[in-house]
Amino acid sequence: MTTQHAPQTVGSRDQESLVAGQFGPQAAAYVASAVHAQGEDLRQLAGLVAGKGYKTVLDLGCGGGHVAFTVAPYVGRVVACDLSPDMLDAVVAEAGRRGLANIETRVGRADAVPADDAAFCAVVSRYSAHHWPDLAAGLREARRVVKPGGVAVFMDVVTPGQPLLDTFLQSIELLRDPSHVRNYSVAEWRAALAGAGFRVTGVTQRRLRLEFASWIARMSPPDSHVAAIRSLQGRMADAVTGHFAIEADGTFTLDTATFEAVPV
């Protein structure tokens, strides 16, 4: 297993540095997070790659590495790519504990993947795209590095596509994590994938319940932001509290989607 680290700009406040700064200190928490470490979407992903003979797979915006850990037993080599060197170090350590020797890590941005054209049989990204400064640019990079005849899988939180629900979701996401950029609707995802040169072959939508205390703890926002989130939860219209199934302790449920796509 190898790790490639790119130079980082100290003191920068650009989006990439903000993301790295937010997630680096929480690396161990994301590796251990039950929400990220398990789920029907990971089981679906395993089924998509098992038995296909893929030699190389890219885990784009790998975070805690759970995509890489899921696909590694079924493929030749996995490249886990992320902005945070600390996160990548945590991935290397966990891969070692699991005996997964075919995972390589690279520091890199979604819109500038450190890889040659058509380098991967499959590109997978999970819970990462809502941090990308430019979704279209990231998807174009995914299209660039996937082989002809390959596959791409994108898994993320999605907005319900209604302005009121969208505003609430973006607000609590940003209060919890200032590196959040945007969640997109299924329609927006479809359009962005088509614009990047993909044909969507399948969309699987799910609901994900997030226990409030652990959701907050993973990012450690200031108390004032936690209070603002709880205040919003308690003051929104019934359409919001009903859709997100907001519970007394702040626990809530949101929408996710898995997009399967092929390059065209």
mmCIF file of C-alpha atoms in Angstrom:
data_model
loop_
_atom_site.group_PDB
_atom_site.id
_atom_site.type_symbol
_atom_site.label_atom_id
_atom_site.label_comp_id
_atom_site.label_asym_id
_atom_site.label_seq_id
_atom_site.Cartn_x
_atom_site.Cartn_y
_atom_site.Cartn_z
ATOM 1 C CA MET A 1 0.000 0.000 0.000
ATOM 2 C CA THR A 2 1.325 3.474 -0.894
ATOM 3 C CA THR A 3 0.336 7.000 0.010
ATOM 4 C CA GLN A 4 0.999 10.031 -2.178
ATOM 5 C CA HIS A 5 0.718 13.428 -0.452
ATOM 6 C CA ALA A 6 0.537 16.670 -2.413
ATOM 7 C CA PRO A 7 1.728 20.001 -0.997
ATOM 8 C CA GLN A 8 -0.906 21.863 1.050
ATOM 9 C CA THR A 9 -1.306 25.639 1.297
ATOM 10 C CA VAL A 10 -0.960 26.608 4.940
ATOM 11 C CA GLY A 11 -3.391 29.266 6.128
ATOM 12 C CA SER A 12 -5.482 29.280 2.968
ATOM 13 C CA ARG A 13 -9.233 29.762 3.261
ATOM 14 C CA ASP A 14 -10.203 28.369 -0.125
ATOM 15 C CA GLN A 15 -12.852 25.650 -0.254
ATOM 16 C CA GLU A 16 -10.354 22.812 -0.538
ATOM 17 C CA SER A 17 -8.443 23.948 2.560
ATOM 18 C CA LEU A 18 -11.704 24.403 4.448
ATOM 19 C CA VAL A 19 -12.782 20.853 3.641
ATOM 20 C CA ALA A 20 -9.408 19.432 4.632
ATOM 21 C CA GLY A 21 -9.407 21.452 7.828
ATOM 22 C CA GLN A 22 -12.892 20.351 8.764
ATOM 23 C CA PHE A 23 -12.394 16.642 8.149
ATOM 24 C CA GLY A 24 -8.753 16.098 9.106
ATOM 25 C CA PRO A 25 -9.340 16.363 12.865
ATOM 26 C CA GLN A 26 -12.419 14.115 12.553
ATOM 27 C CA ALA A 27 -10.735 11.381 10.506
ATOM 28 C CA ALA A 28 -11.021 8.651 13.135
ATOM 29 C CA ALA A 29 -14.674 9.538 13.762
ATOM 30 C CA TYR A 30 -15.529 9.092 10.096
ATOM 31 C CA VAL A 31 -13.733 5.774 9.858
ATOM 32 C CA ALA A 32 -15.704 4.562 12.894
ATOM 33 C CA SER A 33 -19.031 6.190 11.951
ATOM 34 C CA ALA A 34 -21.797 3.594 11.688
ATOM 35 C CA VAL A 35 -23.696 5.795 9.222
ATOM 36 C CA HIS A 36 -20.716 5.777 6.864
ATOM 37 C CA ALA A 37 -19.464 2.245 7.545
ATOM 38 C CA GLN A 38 -22.663 0.418 6.680
ATOM 39 C CA GLY A 39 -25.852 0.741 4.667
ATOM 40 C CA GLU A 40 -27.895 -0.672 1.828
ATOM 41 C CA ASP A 41 -25.997 1.547 -0.610
ATOM 42 C CA LEU A 42 -22.703 -0.172 0.233
ATOM 43 C CA ARG A 43 -24.315 -3.578 -0.190
ATOM 44 C CA GLN A 44 -25.660 -2.417 -3.542
ATOM 45 C CA LEU A 45 -22.183 -1.226 -4.513
ATOM 46 C CA ALA A 46 -20.619 -4.573 -3.624
ATOM 47 C CA GLY A 47 -23.129 -6.250 -5.906
ATOM 48 C CA LEU A 48 -22.279 -3.866 -8.740
ATOM 49 C CA VAL A 49 -18.544 -4.639 -8.685
ATOM 50 C CA ALA A 50 -18.429 -8.277 -7.568
ATOM 51 C CA GLY A 51 -17.503 -10.678 -10.339
ATOM 52 C CA LYS A 52 -16.854 -7.936 -12.915
ATOM 53 C CA GLY A 53 -13.087 -8.370 -12.987
ATOM 54 C CA TYR A 54 -12.367 -4.674 -12.483
ATOM 55 C CA LYS A 55 -8.630 -4.059 -12.236
ATOM 56 C CA THR A 56 -8.713 -0.461 -10.962
ATOM 57 C CA VAL A 57 -11.341 1.507 -9.039
ATOM 58 C CA LEU A 58 -11.251 5.125 -7.871
ATOM 59 C CA ASP A 59 -12.880 6.093 -4.554
ATOM 60 C CA LEU A 60 -13.289 9.820 -5.220
ATOM 61 C CA GLY A 61 -13.541 11.943 -2.074
ATOM 62 C CA CYS A 62 -13.013 8.791 -0.037
ATOM 63 C CA GLY A 63 -13.497 10.257 3.445
ATOM 64 C CA GLY A 64 -13.251 7.381 5.905
ATOM 65 C CA GLY A 65 -12.580 4.914 3.083
ATOM 66 C CA HIS A 66 -15.731 2.831 3.336
ATOM 67 C CA VAL A 67 -16.200 2.604 -0.427
ATOM 68 C CA ALA A 68 -12.600 1.447 -0.777
ATOM 69 C CA PHE A 69 -13.042 -1.135 1.989
ATOM 70 C CA THR A 70 -16.265 -2.382 0.347
ATOM 71 C CA VAL A 71 -14.898 -2.874 -3.158
ATOM 72 C CA ALA A 72 -11.308 -3.939 -2.341
ATOM 73 C CA PRO A 73 -12.125 -7.670 -1.967
ATOM 74 C CA TYR A 74 -13.621 -7.730 -5.484
ATOM 75 C CA VAL A 75 -11.145 -5.691 -7.553
ATOM 76 C CA GLY A 76 -7.454 -5.590 -8.379
ATOM 77 C CA ARG A 77 -6.568 -2.183 -6.947
ATOM 78 C CA VAL A 78 -8.396 0.726 -5.317
ATOM 79 C CA VAL A 79 -7.164 4.317 -5.318
ATOM 80 C CA ALA A 80 -8.701 6.265 -2.422
ATOM 81 C CA CYS A 81 -8.476 9.989 -3.192
ATOM 82 C CA ASP A 82 -9.266 12.797 -0.744
ATOM 83 C CA LEU A 83 -8.252 16.360 0.135
ATOM 84 C CA SER A 84 -7.296 15.505 3.710
ATOM 85 C CA PRO A 85 -3.944 13.784 4.356
ATOM 86 C CA ASP A 86 -5.133 13.013 7.892
ATOM 87 C CA MET A 87 -8.182 11.243 6.508
ATOM 88 C CA LEU A 88 -6.018 9.263 4.113
ATOM 89 C CA ASP A 89 -3.675 8.253 6.934
ATOM 90 C CA ALA A 90 -6.713 6.949 8.839
ATOM 91 C CA VAL A 91 -7.783 4.997 5.740
ATOM 92 C CA VAL A 92 -4.324 3.421 5.448
ATOM 93 C CA ALA A 93 -4.385 2.413 9.118
ATOM 94 C CA GLU A 94 -7.861 0.893 8.878
ATOM 95 C CA ALA A 95 -7.019 -0.928 5.639
ATOM 96 C CA GLY A 96 -4.042 -2.447 7.427
ATOM 97 C CA ARG A 97 -6.233 -3.597 10.298
ATOM 98 C CA ARG A 98 -8.584 -5.217 7.786
ATOM 99 C CA GLY A 99 -5.764 -6.864 5.852
ATOM 100 C CA LEU A 100 -6.586 -4.975 2.643
ATOM 101 C CA ALA A 101 -3.257 -4.564 0.856
ATOM 102 C CA ASN A 102 -4.649 -3.377 -2.502
ATOM 103 C CA ILE A 103 -5.685 0.145 -1.401
ATOM 104 C CA GLU A 104 -3.519 3.103 -2.471
ATOM 105 C CA THR A 105 -4.192 6.662 -1.277
ATOM 106 C CA ARG A 106 -3.665 9.964 -3.075
ATOM 107 C CA VAL A 107 -4.283 13.545 -2.036
ATOM 108 C CA GLY A 108 -6.317 15.273 -4.710
ATOM 109 C CA ARG A 109 -9.331 17.395 -5.608
ATOM 110 C CA ALA A 110 -12.460 16.158 -7.332
ATOM 111 C CA ASP A 111 -11.931 18.654 -10.141
ATOM 112 C CA ALA A 112 -8.256 17.723 -10.584
ATOM 113 C CA VAL A 113 -7.936 13.985 -10.039
ATOM 114 C CA PRO A 114 -4.265 12.907 -9.890
ATOM 115 C CA ALA A 115 -4.662 10.203 -12.541
ATOM 116 C CA ASP A 116 -4.317 9.688 -16.279
ATOM 117 C CA ASP A 117 -7.224 9.670 -18.696
ATOM 118 C CA ALA A 118 -9.211 6.409 -18.693
ATOM 119 C CA ALA A 119 -7.227 5.109 -15.704
ATOM 120 C CA PHE A 120 -10.082 3.331 -13.891
ATOM 121 C CA CYS A 121 -12.594 0.624 -14.673
ATOM 122 C CA ALA A 122 -14.965 2.209 -12.160
ATOM 123 C CA VAL A 123 -15.246 5.544 -10.364
ATOM 124 C CA VAL A 124 -17.246 5.670 -7.128
ATOM 125 C CA SER A 125 -18.030 8.647 -4.890
ATOM 126 C CA ARG A 126 -20.098 8.552 -1.685
ATOM 127 C CA TYR A 127 -21.165 11.484 0.510
ATOM 128 C CA SER A 128 -18.538 13.696 -1.099
ATOM 129 C CA ALA A 129 -20.086 15.678 -3.960
ATOM 130 C CA HIS A 130 -21.968 18.078 -1.685
ATOM 131 C CA HIS A 131 -18.529 19.433 -0.664
ATOM 132 C CA TRP A 132 -17.302 20.018 -4.224
ATOM 133 C CA PRO A 133 -17.034 23.703 -5.211
ATOM 134 C CA ASP A 134 -18.123 22.791 -8.745
ATOM 135 C CA LEU A 135 -20.226 19.648 -9.219
ATOM 136 C CA ALA A 136 -20.006 19.820 -13.013
ATOM 137 C CA ALA A 137 -16.202 20.015 -12.934
ATOM 138 C CA GLY A 138 -15.965 17.051 -10.576
ATOM 139 C CA LEU A 139 -18.245 14.964 -12.763
ATOM 140 C CA ARG A 140 -16.237 15.876 -15.856
ATOM 141 C CA GLU A 141 -13.107 14.649 -14.078
ATOM 142 C CA ALA A 142 -14.855 11.404 -13.192
ATOM 143 C CA ARG A 143 -15.780 11.038 -16.855
ATOM 144 C CA ARG A 144 -12.182 11.762 -17.892
ATOM 145 C CA VAL A 145 -10.608 9.094 -15.686
ATOM 146 C CA VAL A 146 -13.119 6.271 -16.269
ATOM 147 C CA LYS A 147 -12.374 3.805 -19.050
ATOM 148 C CA PRO A 148 -14.661 3.419 -22.070
ATOM 149 C CA GLY A 149 -17.119 0.722 -21.109
ATOM 150 C CA GLY A 150 -16.530 1.449 -17.418
ATOM 151 C CA VAL A 151 -19.045 2.487 -14.773
ATOM 152 C CA ALA A 152 -19.496 5.365 -12.345
ATOM 153 C CA VAL A 153 -21.511 5.297 -9.118
ATOM 154 C CA PHE A 154 -22.379 8.409 -7.135
ATOM 155 C CA MET A 155 -24.048 8.216 -3.718
ATOM 156 C CA ASP A 156 -25.090 11.292 -1.782
ATOM 157 C CA VAL A 157 -27.747 13.086 0.199
ATOM 158 C CA VAL A 158 -30.326 14.635 -2.124
ATOM 159 C CA THR A 159 -32.720 17.495 -1.608
ATOM 160 C CA PRO A 160 -36.419 16.702 -2.085
ATOM 161 C CA GLY A 161 -36.577 19.332 -4.822
ATOM 162 C CA GLN A 162 -39.046 21.641 -3.046
ATOM 163 C CA PRO A 163 -37.797 25.145 -2.132
ATOM 164 C CA LEU A 164 -38.940 25.080 1.506
ATOM 165 C CA LEU A 165 -37.446 21.654 2.201
ATOM 166 C CA ASP A 166 -34.321 22.521 0.248
ATOM 167 C CA THR A 167 -33.712 25.730 2.231
ATOM 168 C CA PHE A 168 -34.057 23.920 5.553
ATOM 169 C CA LEU A 169 -31.685 21.122 4.530
ATOM 170 C CA GLN A 170 -28.992 23.465 3.207
ATOM 171 C CA SER A 171 -29.280 25.616 6.343
ATOM 172 C CA ILE A 172 -28.718 22.863 8.886
ATOM 173 C CA GLU A 173 -25.967 21.307 6.762
ATOM 174 C CA LEU A 174 -24.071 24.609 6.632
ATOM 175 C CA LEU A 175 -24.553 25.359 10.331
ATOM 176 C CA ARG A 176 -23.076 21.968 11.174
ATOM 177 C CA ASP A 177 -20.279 22.060 8.597
ATOM 178 C CA PRO A 178 -19.018 25.265 6.906
ATOM 179 C CA SER A 179 -17.352 23.165 4.183
ATOM 180 C CA HIS A 180 -20.801 22.125 2.936
ATOM 181 C CA VAL A 181 -21.563 23.523 -0.537
ATOM 182 C CA ARG A 182 -24.897 22.096 -1.672
ATOM 183 C CA ASN A 183 -27.118 19.049 -1.803
ATOM 184 C CA TYR A 184 -28.756 18.547 -5.191
ATOM 185 C CA SER A 185 -32.088 17.120 -6.274
ATOM 186 C CA VAL A 186 -32.357 13.916 -8.297
ATOM 187 C CA ALA A 187 -33.303 16.010 -11.333
ATOM 188 C CA GLU A 188 -30.234 18.211 -10.860
ATOM 189 C CA TRP A 189 -28.020 15.141 -10.545
ATOM 190 C CA ARG A 190 -29.444 13.645 -13.735
ATOM 191 C CA ALA A 191 -28.833 16.865 -15.644
ATOM 192 C CA ALA A 192 -25.303 17.265 -14.272
ATOM 193 C CA LEU A 193 -24.359 13.685 -15.124
ATOM 194 C CA ALA A 194 -25.697 14.063 -18.653
ATOM 195 C CA GLY A 195 -23.796 17.328 -19.049
ATOM 196 C CA ALA A 196 -20.573 15.617 -17.971
ATOM 197 C CA GLY A 197 -20.905 12.860 -20.551
ATOM 198 C CA PHE A 198 -22.639 10.104 -18.588
ATOM 199 C CA ARG A 199 -25.804 8.161 -19.257
ATOM 200 C CA VAL A 200 -27.715 7.337 -16.087
ATOM 201 C CA THR A 201 -28.610 3.642 -16.010
ATOM 202 C CA GLY A 202 -30.188 3.464 -12.569
ATOM 203 C CA VAL A 203 -31.270 5.592 -9.599
ATOM 204 C CA THR A 204 -31.995 4.087 -6.190
ATOM 205 C CA GLN A 205 -33.541 6.419 -3.621
ATOM 206 C CA ARG A 206 -33.482 5.729 0.110
ATOM 207 C CA ARG A 207 -34.209 7.357 3.466
ATOM 208 C CA LEU A 208 -31.441 7.742 6.045
ATOM 209 C CA ARG A 209 -32.122 8.328 9.752
ATOM 210 C CA LEU A 210 -29.439 10.419 11.462
ATOM 211 C CA GLU A 211 -29.137 10.269 15.243
ATOM 212 C CA PHE A 212 -28.650 13.901 16.217
ATOM 213 C CA ALA A 213 -25.946 13.604 18.891
ATOM 214 C CA SER A 214 -23.567 11.517 16.771
ATOM 215 C CA TRP A 215 -24.309 13.590 13.633
ATOM 216 C CA ILE A 216 -23.246 16.712 15.533
ATOM 217 C CA ALA A 217 -20.262 15.063 17.229
ATOM 218 C CA ARG A 218 -18.679 14.072 13.900
ATOM 219 C CA MET A 219 -18.156 17.752 13.008
ATOM 220 C CA SER A 220 -18.022 19.401 16.477
ATOM 221 C CA PRO A 221 -19.696 22.688 15.477
ATOM 222 C CA PRO A 222 -19.809 25.532 18.019
ATOM 223 C CA ASP A 223 -22.605 25.402 20.566
ATOM 224 C CA SER A 224 -24.230 28.458 18.973
ATOM 225 C CA HIS A 225 -24.588 26.557 15.692
ATOM 226 C CA VAL A 226 -26.048 23.518 17.440
ATOM 227 C CA ALA A 227 -28.549 25.799 19.150
ATOM 228 C CA ALA A 228 -29.449 27.389 15.820
ATOM 229 C CA ILE A 229 -30.076 23.979 14.248
ATOM 230 C CA ARG A 230 -32.325 22.974 17.145
ATOM 231 C CA SER A 231 -34.121 26.304 16.948
ATOM 232 C CA LEU A 232 -34.797 25.836 13.237
ATOM 233 C CA GLN A 233 -36.018 22.296 13.828
ATOM 234 C CA GLY A 234 -38.498 23.556 16.400
ATOM 235 C CA ARG A 235 -39.811 26.525 14.420
ATOM 236 C CA MET A 236 -40.331 25.134 10.922
ATOM 237 C CA ALA A 237 -43.659 24.439 9.256
ATOM 238 C CA ASP A 238 -45.268 21.015 9.514
ATOM 239 C CA ALA A 239 -44.214 20.289 5.925
ATOM 240 C CA VAL A 240 -40.575 20.399 7.062
ATOM 241 C CA THR A 241 -40.903 18.581 10.376
ATOM 242 C CA GLY A 242 -43.018 15.926 8.682
ATOM 243 C CA HIS A 243 -40.776 15.321 5.695
ATOM 244 C CA PHE A 244 -37.588 15.134 7.750
ATOM 245 C CA ALA A 245 -39.339 13.197 10.539
ATOM 246 C CA ILE A 246 -37.754 15.441 13.180
ATOM 247 C CA GLU A 247 -37.782 13.759 16.581
ATOM 248 C CA ALA A 248 -37.787 15.281 20.055
ATOM 249 C CA ASP A 249 -34.020 14.966 20.480
ATOM 250 C CA GLY A 250 -33.268 16.443 17.035
ATOM 251 C CA THR A 251 -32.778 13.131 15.267
ATOM 252 C CA PHE A 252 -34.087 13.385 11.710
ATOM 253 C CA THR A 253 -34.385 11.479 8.432
ATOM 254 C CA LEU A 254 -33.284 12.683 5.029
ATOM 255 C CA ASP A 255 -33.191 11.506 1.428
ATOM 256 C CA THR A 256 -30.273 9.837 -0.337
ATOM 257 C CA ALA A 257 -29.775 8.479 -3.830
ATOM 258 C CA THR A 258 -27.386 6.159 -5.631
ATOM 259 C CA PHE A 259 -26.791 6.995 -9.298
ATOM 260 C CA GLU A 260 -25.377 4.363 -11.628
ATOM 261 C CA ALA A 261 -23.972 5.783 -14.857
ATOM 262 C CA VAL A 262 -21.860 4.836 -17.857
ATOM 263 C CA PRO A 263 -19.692 7.084 -20.047
ATOM 264 C CA VAL A 264 -21.067 8.003 -23.465
#
